[in-house]
Short mmCIF file of N, CA and C in Angstrom, two decimals:
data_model
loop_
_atom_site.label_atom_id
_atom_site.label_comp_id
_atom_site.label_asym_id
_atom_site.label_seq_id
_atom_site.Cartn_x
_atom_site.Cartn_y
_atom_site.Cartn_z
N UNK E 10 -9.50 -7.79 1.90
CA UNK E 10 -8.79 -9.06 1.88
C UNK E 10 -7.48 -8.86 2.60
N UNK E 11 -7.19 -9.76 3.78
CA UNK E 11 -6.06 -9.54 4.62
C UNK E 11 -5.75 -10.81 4.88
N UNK E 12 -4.40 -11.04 4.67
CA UNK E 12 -4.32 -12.17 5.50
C UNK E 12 -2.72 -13.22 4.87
N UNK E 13 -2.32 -14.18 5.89
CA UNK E 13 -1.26 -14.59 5.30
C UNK E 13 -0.97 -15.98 5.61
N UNK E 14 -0.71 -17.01 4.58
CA UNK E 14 -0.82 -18.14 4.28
C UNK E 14 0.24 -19.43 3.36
N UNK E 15 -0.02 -20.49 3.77
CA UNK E 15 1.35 -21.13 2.84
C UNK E 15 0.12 -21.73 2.42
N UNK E 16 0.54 -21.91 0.45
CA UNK E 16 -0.20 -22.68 -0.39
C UNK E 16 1.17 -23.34 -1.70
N UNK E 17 0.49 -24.51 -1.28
CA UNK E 17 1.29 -24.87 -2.97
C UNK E 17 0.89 -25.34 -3.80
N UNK E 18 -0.40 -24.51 -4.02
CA UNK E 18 -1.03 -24.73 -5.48
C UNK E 18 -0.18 -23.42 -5.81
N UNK E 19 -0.12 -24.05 -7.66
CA UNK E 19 0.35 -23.44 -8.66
C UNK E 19 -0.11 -21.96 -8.51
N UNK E 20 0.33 -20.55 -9.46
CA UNK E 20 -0.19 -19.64 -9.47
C UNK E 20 -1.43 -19.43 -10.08
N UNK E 21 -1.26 -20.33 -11.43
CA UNK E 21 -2.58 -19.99 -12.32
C UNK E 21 -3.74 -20.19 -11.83
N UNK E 22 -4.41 -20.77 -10.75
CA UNK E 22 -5.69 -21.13 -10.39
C UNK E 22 -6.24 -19.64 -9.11
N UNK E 23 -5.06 -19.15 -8.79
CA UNK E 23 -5.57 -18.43 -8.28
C UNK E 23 -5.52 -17.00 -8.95
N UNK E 24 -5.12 -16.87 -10.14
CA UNK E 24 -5.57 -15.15 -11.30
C UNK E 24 -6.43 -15.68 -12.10
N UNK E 25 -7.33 -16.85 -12.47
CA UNK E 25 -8.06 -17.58 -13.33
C UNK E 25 -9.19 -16.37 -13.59
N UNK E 26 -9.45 -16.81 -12.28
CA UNK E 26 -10.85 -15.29 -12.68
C UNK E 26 -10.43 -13.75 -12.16
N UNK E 27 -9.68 -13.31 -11.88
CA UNK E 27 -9.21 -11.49 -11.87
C UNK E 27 -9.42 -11.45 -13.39
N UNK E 28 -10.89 -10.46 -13.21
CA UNK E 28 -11.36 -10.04 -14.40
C UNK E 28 -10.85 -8.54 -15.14
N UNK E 29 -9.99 -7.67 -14.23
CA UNK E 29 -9.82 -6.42 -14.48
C UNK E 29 -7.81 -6.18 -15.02
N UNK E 30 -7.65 -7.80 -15.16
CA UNK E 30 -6.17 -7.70 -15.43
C UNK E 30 -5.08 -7.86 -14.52
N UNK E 31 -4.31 -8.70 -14.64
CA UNK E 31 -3.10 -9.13 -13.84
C UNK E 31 -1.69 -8.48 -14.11
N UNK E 32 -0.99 -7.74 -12.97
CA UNK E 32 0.05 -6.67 -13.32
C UNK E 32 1.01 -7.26 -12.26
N UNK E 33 2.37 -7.46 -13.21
CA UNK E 33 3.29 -7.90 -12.63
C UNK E 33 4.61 -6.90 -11.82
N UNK E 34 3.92 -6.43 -10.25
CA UNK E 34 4.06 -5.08 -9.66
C UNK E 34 6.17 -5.66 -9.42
N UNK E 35 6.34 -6.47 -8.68
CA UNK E 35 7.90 -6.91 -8.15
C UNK E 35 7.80 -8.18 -8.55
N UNK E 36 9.43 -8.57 -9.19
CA UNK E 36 9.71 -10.25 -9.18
C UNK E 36 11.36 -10.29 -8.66
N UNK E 37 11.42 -10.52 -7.30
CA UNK E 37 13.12 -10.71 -7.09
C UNK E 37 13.03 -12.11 -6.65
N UNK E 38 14.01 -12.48 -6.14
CA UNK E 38 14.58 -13.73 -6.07
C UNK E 38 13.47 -14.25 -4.76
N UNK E 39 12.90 -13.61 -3.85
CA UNK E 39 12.72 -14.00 -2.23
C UNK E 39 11.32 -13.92 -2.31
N UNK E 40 10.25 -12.94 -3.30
CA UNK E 40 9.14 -12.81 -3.85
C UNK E 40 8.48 -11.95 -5.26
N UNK E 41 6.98 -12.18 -5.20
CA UNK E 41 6.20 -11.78 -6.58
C UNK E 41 5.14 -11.36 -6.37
N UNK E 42 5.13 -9.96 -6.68
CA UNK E 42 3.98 -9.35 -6.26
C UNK E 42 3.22 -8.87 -7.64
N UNK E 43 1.90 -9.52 -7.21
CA UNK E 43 0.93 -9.28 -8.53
C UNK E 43 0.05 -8.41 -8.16
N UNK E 44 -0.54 -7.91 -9.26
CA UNK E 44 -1.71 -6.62 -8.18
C UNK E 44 -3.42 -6.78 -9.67
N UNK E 45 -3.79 -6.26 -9.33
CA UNK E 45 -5.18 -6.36 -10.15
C UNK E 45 -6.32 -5.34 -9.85
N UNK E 46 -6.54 -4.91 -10.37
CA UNK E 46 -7.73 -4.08 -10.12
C UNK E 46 -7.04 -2.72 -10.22
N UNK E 47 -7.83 -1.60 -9.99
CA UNK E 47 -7.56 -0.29 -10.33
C UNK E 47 -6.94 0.28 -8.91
N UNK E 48 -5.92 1.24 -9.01
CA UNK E 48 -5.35 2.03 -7.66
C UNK E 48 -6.06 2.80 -7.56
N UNK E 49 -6.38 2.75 -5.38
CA UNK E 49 -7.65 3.34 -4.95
C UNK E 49 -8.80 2.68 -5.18
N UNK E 50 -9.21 2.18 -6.19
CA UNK E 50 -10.39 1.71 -5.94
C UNK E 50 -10.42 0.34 -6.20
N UNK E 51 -10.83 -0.95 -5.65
CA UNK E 51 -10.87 -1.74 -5.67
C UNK E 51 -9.48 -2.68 -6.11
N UNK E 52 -8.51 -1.93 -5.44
CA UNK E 52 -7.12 -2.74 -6.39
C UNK E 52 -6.65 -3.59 -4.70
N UNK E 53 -5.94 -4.98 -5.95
CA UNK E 53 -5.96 -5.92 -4.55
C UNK E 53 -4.34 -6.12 -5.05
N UNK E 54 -3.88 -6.72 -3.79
CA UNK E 54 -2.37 -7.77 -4.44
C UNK E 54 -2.04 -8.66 -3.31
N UNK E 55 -1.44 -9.28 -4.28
CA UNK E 55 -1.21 -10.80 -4.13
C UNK E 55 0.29 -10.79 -4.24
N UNK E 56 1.34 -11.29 -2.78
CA UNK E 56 2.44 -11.60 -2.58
C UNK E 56 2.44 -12.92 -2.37
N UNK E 57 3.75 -13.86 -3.14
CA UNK E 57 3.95 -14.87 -2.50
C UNK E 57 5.53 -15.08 -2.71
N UNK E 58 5.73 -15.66 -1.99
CA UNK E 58 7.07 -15.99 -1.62
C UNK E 58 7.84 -17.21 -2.28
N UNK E 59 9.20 -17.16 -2.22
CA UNK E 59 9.67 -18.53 -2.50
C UNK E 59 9.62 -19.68 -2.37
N UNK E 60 8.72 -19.71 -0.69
CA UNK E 60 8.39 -20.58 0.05
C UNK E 60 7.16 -20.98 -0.18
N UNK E 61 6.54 -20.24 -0.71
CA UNK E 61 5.06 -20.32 -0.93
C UNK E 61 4.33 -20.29 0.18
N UNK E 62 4.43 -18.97 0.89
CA UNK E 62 4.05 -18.26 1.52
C UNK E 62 2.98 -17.25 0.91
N UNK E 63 1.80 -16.84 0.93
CA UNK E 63 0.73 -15.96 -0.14
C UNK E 63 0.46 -15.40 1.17
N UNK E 64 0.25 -14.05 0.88
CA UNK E 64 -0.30 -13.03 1.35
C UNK E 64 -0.90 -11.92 0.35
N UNK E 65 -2.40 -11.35 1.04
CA UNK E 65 -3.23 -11.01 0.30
C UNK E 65 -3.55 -10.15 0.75
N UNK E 66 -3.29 -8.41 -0.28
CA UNK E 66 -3.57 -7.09 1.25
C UNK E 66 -4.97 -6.43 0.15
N UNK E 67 -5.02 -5.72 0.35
CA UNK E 67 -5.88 -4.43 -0.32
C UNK E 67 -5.21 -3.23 0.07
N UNK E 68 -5.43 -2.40 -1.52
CA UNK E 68 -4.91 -0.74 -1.75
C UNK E 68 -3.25 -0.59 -1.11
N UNK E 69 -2.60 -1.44 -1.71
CA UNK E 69 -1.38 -1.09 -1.17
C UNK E 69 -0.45 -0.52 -2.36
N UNK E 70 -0.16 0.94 -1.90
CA UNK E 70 0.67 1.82 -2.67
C UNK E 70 1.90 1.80 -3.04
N UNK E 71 2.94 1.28 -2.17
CA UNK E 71 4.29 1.38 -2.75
C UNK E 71 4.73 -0.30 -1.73
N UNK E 72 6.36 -0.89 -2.55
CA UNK E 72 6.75 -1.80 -1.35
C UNK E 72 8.21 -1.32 -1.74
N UNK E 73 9.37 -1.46 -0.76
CA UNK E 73 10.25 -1.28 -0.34
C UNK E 73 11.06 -2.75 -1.02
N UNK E 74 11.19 -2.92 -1.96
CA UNK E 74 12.22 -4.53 -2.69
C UNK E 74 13.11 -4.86 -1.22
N UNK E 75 13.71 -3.87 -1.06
CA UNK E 75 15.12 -4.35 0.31
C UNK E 75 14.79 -4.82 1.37
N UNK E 76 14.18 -3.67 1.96
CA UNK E 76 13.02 -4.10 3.15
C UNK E 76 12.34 -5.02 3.61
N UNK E 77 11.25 -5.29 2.45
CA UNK E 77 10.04 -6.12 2.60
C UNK E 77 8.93 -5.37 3.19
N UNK E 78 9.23 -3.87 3.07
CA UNK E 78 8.06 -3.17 3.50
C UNK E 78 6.82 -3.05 2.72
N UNK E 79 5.64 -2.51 3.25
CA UNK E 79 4.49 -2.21 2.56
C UNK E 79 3.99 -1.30 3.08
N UNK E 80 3.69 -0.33 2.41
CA UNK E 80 2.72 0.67 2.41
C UNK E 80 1.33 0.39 1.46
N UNK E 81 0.29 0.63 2.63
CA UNK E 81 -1.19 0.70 2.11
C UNK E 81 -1.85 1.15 2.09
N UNK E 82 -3.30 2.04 1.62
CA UNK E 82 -3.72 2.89 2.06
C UNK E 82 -5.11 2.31 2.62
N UNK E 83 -5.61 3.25 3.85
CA UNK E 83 -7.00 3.04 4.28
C UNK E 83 -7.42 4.07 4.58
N UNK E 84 -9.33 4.03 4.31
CA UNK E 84 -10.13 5.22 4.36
C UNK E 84 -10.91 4.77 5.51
N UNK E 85 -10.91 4.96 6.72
CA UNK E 85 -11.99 4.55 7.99
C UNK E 85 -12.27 5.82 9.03
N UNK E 86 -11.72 7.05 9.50
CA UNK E 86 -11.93 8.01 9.98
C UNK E 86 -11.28 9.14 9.16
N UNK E 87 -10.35 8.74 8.41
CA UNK E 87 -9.25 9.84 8.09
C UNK E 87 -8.39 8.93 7.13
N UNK E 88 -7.59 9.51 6.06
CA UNK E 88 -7.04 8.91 4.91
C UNK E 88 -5.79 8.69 6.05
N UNK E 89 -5.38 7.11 5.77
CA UNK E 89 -4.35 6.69 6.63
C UNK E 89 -3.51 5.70 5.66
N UNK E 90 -2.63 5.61 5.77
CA UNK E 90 -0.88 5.22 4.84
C UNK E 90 -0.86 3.83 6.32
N UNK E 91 -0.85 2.25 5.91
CA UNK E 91 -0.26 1.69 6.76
C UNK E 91 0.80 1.05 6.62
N UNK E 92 1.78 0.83 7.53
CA UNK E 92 3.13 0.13 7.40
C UNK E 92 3.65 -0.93 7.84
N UNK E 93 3.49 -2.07 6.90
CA UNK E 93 3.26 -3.54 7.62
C UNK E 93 5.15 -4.24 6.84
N UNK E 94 5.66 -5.55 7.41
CA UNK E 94 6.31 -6.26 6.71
C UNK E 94 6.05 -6.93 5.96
N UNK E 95 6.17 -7.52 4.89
CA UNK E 95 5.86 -8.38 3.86
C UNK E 95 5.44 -9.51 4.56
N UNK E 96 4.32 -10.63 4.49
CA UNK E 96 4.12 -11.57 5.26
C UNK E 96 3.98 -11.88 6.33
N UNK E 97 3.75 -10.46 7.21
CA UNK E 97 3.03 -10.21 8.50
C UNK E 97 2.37 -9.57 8.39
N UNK E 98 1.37 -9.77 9.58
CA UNK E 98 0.02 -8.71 9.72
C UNK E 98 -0.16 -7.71 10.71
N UNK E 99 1.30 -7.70 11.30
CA UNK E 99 0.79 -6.32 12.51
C UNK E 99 1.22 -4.88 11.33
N UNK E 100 0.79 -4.09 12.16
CA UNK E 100 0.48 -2.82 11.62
C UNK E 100 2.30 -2.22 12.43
N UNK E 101 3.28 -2.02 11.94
CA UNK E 101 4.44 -1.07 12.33
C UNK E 101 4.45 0.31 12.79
N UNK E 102 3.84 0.91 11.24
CA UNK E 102 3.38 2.54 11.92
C UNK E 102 2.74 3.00 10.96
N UNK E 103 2.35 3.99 10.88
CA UNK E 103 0.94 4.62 10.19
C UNK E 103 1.14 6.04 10.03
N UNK E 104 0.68 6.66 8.76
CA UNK E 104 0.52 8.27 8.84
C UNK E 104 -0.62 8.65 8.39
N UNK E 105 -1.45 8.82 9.56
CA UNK E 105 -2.69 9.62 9.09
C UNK E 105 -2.86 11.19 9.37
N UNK E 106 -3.91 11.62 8.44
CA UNK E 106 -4.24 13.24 7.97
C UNK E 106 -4.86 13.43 9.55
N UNK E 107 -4.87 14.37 9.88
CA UNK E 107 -6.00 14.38 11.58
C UNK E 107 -7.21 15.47 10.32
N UNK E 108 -8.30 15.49 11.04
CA UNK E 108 -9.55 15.72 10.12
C UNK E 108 -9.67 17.17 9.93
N UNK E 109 -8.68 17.94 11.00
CA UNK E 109 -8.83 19.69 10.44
C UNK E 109 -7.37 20.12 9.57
N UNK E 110 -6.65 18.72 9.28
CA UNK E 110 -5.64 18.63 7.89
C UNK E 110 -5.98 18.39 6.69
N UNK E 111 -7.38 18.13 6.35
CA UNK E 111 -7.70 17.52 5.26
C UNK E 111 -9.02 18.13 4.86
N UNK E 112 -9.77 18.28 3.70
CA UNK E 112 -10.98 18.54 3.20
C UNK E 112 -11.87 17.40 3.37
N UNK E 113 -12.84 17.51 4.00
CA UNK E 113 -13.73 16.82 4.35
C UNK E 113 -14.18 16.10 3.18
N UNK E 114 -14.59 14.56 3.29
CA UNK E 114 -14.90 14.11 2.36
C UNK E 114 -16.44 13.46 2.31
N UNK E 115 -16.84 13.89 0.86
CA UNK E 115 -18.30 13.43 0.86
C UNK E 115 -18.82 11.96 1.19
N UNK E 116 -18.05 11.01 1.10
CA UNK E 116 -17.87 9.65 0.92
C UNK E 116 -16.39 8.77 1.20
N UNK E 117 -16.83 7.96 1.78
CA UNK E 117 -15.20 7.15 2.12
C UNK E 117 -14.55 6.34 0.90
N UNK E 118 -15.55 6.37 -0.51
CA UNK E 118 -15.33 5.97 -1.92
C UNK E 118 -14.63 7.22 -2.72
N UNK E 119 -13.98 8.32 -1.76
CA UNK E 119 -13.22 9.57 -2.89
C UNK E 119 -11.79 8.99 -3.10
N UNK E 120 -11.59 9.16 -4.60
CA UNK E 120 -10.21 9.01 -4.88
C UNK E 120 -9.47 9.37 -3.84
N UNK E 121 -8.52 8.42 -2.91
CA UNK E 121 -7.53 8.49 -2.32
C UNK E 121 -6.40 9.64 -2.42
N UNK E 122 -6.24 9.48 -4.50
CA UNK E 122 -4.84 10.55 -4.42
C UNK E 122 -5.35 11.91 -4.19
N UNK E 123 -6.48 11.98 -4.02
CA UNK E 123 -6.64 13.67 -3.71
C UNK E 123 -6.02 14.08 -2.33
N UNK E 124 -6.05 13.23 -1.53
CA UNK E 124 -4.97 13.65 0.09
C UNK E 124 -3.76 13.61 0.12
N UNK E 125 -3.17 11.89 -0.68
CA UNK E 125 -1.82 11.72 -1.19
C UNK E 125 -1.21 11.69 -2.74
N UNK E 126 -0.55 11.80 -2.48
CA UNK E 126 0.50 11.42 -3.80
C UNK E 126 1.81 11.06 -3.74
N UNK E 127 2.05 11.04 -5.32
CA UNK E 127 3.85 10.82 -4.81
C UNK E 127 4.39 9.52 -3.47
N UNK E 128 3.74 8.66 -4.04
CA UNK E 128 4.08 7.60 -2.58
C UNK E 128 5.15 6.94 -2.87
N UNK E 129 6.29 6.77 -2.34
CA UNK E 129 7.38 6.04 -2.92
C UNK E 129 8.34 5.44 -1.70
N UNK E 130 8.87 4.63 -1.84
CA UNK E 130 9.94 4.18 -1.12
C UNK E 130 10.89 4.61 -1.92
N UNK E 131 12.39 5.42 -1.59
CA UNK E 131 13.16 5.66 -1.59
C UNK E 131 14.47 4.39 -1.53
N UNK E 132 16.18 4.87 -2.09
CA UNK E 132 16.90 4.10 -1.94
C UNK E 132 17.18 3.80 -0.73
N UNK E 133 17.31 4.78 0.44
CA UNK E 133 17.76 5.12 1.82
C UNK E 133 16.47 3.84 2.79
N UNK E 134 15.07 3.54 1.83
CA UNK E 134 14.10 3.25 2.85
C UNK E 134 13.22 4.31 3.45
N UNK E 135 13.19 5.16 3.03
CA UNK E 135 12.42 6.15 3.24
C UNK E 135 11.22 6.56 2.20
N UNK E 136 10.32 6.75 3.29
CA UNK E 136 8.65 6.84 2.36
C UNK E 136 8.52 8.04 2.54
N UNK E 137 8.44 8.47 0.83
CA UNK E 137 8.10 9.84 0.18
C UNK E 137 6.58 10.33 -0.14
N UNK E 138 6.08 11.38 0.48
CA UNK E 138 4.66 11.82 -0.33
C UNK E 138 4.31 12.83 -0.10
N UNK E 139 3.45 12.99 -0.68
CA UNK E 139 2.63 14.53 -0.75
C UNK E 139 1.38 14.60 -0.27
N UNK E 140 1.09 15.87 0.53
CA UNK E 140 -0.34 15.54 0.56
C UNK E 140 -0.59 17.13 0.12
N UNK E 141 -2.41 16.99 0.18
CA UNK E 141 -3.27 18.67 -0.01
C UNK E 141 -3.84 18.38 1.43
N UNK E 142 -3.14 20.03 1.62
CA UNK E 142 -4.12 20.26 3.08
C UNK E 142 -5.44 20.71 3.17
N UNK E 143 -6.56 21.30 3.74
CA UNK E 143 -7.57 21.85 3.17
C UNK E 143 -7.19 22.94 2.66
N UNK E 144 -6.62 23.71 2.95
CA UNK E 144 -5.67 25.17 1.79
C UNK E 144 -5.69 24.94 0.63
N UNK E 145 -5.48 23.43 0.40
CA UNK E 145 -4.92 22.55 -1.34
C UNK E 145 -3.48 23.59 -1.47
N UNK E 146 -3.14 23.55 0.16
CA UNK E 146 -1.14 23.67 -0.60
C UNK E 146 -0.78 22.30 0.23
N UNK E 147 0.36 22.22 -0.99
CA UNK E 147 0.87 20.80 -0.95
C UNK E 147 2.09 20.60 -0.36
N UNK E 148 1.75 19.81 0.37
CA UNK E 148 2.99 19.37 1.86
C UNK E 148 4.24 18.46 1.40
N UNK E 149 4.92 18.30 1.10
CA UNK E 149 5.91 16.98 0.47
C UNK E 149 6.75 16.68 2.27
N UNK E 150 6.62 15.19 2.19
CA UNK E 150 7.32 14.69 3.28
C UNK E 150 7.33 13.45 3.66
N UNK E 151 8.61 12.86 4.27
CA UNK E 151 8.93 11.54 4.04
C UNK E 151 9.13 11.28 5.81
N UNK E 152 8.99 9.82 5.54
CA UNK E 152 8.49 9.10 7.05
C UNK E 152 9.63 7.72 7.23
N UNK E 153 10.97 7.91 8.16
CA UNK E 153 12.22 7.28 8.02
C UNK E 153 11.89 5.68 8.35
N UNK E 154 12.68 4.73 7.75
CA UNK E 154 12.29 3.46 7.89
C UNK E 154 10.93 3.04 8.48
N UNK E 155 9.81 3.43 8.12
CA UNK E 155 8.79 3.34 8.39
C UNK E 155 8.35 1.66 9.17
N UNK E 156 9.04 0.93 8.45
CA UNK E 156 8.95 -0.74 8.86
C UNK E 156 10.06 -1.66 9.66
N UNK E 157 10.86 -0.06 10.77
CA UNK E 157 11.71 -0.34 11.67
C UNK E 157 10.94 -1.33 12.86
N UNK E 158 11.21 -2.53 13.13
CA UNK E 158 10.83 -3.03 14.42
C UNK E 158 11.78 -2.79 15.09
#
């Protein structure tokens, strides 16, 4: 689910049916980010704005309150971290594993945190994490304003 939109229907019609629980991830003044479903696997969220602006990502790990950044994760060749603005859809920048950094995976359905962890936006704006290399020694390292245009 991708994508970004103005609606002004109410909130309740659209968590009516999220059957796995509604989690109230950010609430500041400019937006509200709800999330549902389990991290890594099937977890979705739902931003909308003051304006009523809704945007709708999948597997997104950390957001930046100051910023309006997002970090998300995707599994399509290689475990990849993407870095979008809140309410846009281009892609900023990205950190992916290259495939002789990582343990090969049986399935593109493996828990995510086994490559990363520790995903965080920082006070500075800076995205913090960890990964396992195929060694399984663990790398810690952060990626500077990631959602600089």
């Amino acid at each position: 689910v991708t994508g970004v939109q103005t609606c002004a229907l109410p909130i309740l019609p659209l968590v009516v049916d999220w059957e796995r629980g509604l989690n109230f991830e950010h609430q500041t003044n400019d937006f509200l980010h709800l999330s549902y479903g389990y991290t890594f696997n099937l977890h979705h969220s739902l931003f909308i704005s003051k304006d009523g602006v809704v945007q709708a990502l999948d597997d997104v790990v950390a957001v930046d309150e100051k910023s309006g950044c997002i970090a998300r994760f995707e599994f399509k060749d290689a475990p990849t971290i993407i870095f979008q603005k809140m309410f846009r859809s281009t892609a900023l920048n990205k950190i992916q594993l290259k495939p002789n950094e990582y343990p090969q995976a049986e399935s593109v359905w493996v828990d995510a945190s086994q490559y990363f962890s520790d995903m965080k936006f920082d006070e500075q704006g800076r995205f913090n994490y960890r990964y396992a290399n195929k060694n399984a020694e663990e790398i810690t390292a952060y990626l500077k304003h990631p959602c600089k245009e």
